[in-house]
C-alpha atoms as a PDB file:
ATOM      1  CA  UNK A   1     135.123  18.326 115.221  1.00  0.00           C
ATOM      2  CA  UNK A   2     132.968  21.671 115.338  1.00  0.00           C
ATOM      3  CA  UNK A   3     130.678  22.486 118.104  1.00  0.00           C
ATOM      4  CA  UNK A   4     127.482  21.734 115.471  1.00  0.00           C
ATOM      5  CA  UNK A   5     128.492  18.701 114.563  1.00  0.00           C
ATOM      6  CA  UNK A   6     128.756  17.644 118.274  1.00  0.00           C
ATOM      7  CA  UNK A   7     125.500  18.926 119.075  1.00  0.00           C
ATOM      8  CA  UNK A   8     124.042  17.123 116.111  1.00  0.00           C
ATOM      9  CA  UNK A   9     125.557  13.826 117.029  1.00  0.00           C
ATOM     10  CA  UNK A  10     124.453  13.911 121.145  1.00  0.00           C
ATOM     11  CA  UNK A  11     120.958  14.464 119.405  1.00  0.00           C
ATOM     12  CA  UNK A  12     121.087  11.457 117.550  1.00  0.00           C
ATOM     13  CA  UNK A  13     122.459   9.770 120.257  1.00  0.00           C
ATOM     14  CA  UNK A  14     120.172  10.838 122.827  1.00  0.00           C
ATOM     15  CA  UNK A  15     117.008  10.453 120.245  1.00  0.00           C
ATOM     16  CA  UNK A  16     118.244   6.644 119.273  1.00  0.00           C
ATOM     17  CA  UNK A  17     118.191   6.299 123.328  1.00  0.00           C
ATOM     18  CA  UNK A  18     114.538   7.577 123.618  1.00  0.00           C
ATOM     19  CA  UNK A  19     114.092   5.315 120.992  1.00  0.00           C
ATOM     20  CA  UNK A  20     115.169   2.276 122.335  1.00  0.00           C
ATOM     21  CA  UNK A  21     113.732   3.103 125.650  1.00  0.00           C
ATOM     22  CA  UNK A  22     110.045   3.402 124.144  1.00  0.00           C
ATOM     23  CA  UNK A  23     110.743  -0.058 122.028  1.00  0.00           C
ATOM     24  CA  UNK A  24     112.000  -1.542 124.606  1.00  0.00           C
ATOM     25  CA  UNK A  25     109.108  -1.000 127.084  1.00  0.00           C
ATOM     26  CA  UNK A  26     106.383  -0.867 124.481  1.00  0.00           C
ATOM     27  CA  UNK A  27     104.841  -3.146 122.178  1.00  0.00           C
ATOM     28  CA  UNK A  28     103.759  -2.311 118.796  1.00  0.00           C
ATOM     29  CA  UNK A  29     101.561  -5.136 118.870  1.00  0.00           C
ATOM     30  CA  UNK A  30      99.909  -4.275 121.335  1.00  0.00           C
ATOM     31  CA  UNK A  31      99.752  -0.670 121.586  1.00  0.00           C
ATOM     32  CA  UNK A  32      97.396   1.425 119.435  1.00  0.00           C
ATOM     33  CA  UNK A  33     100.112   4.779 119.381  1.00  0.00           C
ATOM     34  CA  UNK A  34     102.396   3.256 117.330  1.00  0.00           C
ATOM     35  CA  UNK A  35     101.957   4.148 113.508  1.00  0.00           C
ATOM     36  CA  UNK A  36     100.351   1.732 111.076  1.00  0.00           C
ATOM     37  CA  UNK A  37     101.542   0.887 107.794  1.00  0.00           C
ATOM     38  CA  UNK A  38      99.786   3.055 105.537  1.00  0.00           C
ATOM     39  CA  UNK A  39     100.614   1.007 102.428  1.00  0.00           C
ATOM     40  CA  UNK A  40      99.428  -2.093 104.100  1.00  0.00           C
ATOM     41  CA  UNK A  41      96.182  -0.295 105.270  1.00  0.00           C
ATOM     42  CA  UNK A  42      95.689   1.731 101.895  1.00  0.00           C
ATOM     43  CA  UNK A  43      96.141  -1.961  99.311  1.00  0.00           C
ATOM     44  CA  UNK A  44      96.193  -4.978 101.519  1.00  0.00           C
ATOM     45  CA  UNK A  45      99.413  -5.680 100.514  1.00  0.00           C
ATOM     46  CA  UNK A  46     102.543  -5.257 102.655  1.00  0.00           C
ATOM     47  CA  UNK A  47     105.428  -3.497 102.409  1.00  0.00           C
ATOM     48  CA  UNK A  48     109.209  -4.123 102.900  1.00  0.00           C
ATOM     49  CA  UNK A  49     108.975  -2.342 106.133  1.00  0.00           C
ATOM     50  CA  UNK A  50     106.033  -4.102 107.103  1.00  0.00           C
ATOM     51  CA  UNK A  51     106.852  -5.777 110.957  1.00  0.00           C
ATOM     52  CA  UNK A  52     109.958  -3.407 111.157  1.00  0.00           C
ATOM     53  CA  UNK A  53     108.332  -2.317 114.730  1.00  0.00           C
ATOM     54  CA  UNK A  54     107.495  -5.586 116.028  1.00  0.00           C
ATOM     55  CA  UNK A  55     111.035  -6.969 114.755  1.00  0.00           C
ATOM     56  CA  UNK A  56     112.679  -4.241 117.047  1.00  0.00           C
ATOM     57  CA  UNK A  57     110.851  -5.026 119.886  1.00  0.00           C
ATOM     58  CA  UNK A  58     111.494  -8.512 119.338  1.00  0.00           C
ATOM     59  CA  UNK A  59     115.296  -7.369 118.748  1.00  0.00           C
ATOM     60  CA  UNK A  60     115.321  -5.593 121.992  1.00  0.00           C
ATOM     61  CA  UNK A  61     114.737  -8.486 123.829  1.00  0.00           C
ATOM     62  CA  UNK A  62     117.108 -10.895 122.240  1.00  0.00           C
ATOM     63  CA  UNK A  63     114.254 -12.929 120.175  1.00  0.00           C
ATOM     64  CA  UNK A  64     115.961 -13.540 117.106  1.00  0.00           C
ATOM     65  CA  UNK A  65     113.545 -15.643 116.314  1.00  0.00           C
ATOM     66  CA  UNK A  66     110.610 -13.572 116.862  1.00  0.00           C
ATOM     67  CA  UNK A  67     111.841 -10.902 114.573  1.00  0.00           C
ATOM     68  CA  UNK A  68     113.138 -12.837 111.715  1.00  0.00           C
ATOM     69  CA  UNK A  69     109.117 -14.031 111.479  1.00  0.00           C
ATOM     70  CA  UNK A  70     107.951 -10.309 111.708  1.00  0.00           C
ATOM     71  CA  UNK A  71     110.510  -9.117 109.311  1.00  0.00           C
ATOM     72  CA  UNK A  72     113.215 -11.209 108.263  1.00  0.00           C
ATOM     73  CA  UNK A  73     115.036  -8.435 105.536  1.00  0.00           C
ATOM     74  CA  UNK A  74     114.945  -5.978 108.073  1.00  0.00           C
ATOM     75  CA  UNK A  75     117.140  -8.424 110.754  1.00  0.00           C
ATOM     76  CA  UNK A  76     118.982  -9.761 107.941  1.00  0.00           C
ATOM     77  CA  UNK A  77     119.699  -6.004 107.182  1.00  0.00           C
ATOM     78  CA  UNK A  78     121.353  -5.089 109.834  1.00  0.00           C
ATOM     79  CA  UNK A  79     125.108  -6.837 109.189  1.00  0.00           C
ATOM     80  CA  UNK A  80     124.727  -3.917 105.841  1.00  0.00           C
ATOM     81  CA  UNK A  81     123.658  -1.449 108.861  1.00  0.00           C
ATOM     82  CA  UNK A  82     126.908  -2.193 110.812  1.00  0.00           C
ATOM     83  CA  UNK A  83     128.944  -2.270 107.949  1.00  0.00           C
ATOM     84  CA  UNK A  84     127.798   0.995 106.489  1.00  0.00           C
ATOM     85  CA  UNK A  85     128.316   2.922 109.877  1.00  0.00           C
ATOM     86  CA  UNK A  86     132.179   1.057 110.374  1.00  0.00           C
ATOM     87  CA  UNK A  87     132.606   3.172 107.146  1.00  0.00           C
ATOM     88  CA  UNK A  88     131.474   5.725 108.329  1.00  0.00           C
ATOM     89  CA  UNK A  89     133.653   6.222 111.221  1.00  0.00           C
ATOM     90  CA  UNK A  90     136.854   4.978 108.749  1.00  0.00           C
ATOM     91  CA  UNK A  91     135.691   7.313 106.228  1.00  0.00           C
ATOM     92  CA  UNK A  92     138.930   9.283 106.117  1.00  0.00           C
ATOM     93  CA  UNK A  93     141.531   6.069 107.530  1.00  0.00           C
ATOM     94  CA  UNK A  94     140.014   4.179 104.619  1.00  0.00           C
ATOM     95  CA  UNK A  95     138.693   6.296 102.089  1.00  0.00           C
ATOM     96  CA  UNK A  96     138.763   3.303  99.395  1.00  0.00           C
ATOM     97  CA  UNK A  97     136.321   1.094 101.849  1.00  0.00           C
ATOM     98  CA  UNK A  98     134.447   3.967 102.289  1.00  0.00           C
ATOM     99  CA  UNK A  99     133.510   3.989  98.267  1.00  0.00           C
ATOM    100  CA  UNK A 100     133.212   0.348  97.844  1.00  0.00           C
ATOM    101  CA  UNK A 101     130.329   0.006 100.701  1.00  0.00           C
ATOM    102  CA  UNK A 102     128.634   3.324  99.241  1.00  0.00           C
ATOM    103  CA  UNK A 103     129.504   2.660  95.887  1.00  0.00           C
ATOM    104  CA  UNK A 104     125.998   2.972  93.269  1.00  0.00           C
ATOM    105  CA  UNK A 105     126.504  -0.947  92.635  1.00  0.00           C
ATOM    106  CA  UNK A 106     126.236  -1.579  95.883  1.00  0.00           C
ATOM    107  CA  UNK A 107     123.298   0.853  96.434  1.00  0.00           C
ATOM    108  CA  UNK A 108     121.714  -0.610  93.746  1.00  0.00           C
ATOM    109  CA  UNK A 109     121.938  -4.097  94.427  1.00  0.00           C
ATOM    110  CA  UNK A 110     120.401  -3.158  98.227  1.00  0.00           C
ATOM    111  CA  UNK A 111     117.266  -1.425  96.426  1.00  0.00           C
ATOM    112  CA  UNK A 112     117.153  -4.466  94.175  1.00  0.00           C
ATOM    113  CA  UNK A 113     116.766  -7.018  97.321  1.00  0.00           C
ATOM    114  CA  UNK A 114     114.842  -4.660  98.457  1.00  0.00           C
ATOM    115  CA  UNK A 115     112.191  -4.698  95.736  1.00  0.00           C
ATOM    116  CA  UNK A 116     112.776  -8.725  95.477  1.00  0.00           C
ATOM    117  CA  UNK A 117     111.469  -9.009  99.158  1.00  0.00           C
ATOM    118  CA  UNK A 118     108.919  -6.800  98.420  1.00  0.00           C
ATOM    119  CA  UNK A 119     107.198  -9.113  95.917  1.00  0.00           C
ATOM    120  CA  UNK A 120     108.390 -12.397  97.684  1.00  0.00           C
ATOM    121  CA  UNK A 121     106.403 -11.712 100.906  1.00  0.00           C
ATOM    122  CA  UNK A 122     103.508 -10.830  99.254  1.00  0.00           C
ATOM    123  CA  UNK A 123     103.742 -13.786  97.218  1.00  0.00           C
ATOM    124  CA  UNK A 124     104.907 -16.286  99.207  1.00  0.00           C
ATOM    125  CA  UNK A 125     103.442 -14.538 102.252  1.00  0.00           C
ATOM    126  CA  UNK A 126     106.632 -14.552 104.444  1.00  0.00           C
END
């Protein structure tokens, strides 16, 4: 592994640990710094990010239940997260895996749910 490559992962290491530290500690609910949804703000309407905040802090500290109310496709999301990153890392052992889980059907079909939880939540109002 090159000496860039290294660099850019301890980055994203140490940036994902500044990140957790500052979700952790803080919460979006409750703290005016955090960014607003400027969809939500702009129609009225929210996104499929929507509660992605909240649901981390919740996430942070083990409520489960808390985040699947702020944002249940985001926590539901997260098996897909795990899976895409094991592929990741078996990229070259298992090249075949590799294109299945980044394959454009599979891509697809994640933008699709995407788009269906869009319109569901604003619907239904989950």
């Amino acid at each position: 592994m090159s000496n860039k490559r290294k660099i850019l992962i301890l980055g994203f290491v140490l940036l994902l640990f500044v990140l957790v530290l500052v979700y952790y500690n803080y919460n979006p609910a409750n703290n005016k710094y955090f960014p607003k949804c400027i969809f939500l703000s702009l129609t009225g309407y929210k996104c499929p990010g929507c509660g992605s905040q909240r649901a981390i802090y919740e996430l942070l500290h083990f409520n489960l239940v808390g985040a699947f109310k702020v944002n249940m496709f985001l926590v539901c999301s997260i098996p897909l997260v795990v899976l895409l990153i094991v592929a990741e890392f078996l990229r070259k052992k298992r090249p075949q895996f590799y294109m299945q889980v980044n394959s454009l059907k599979f891509i697809i079909g994640y933008f699709l749910c995407v788009i269906v939880w869009w319109i569901l939540r604003n619907i239904l109002g989950v």
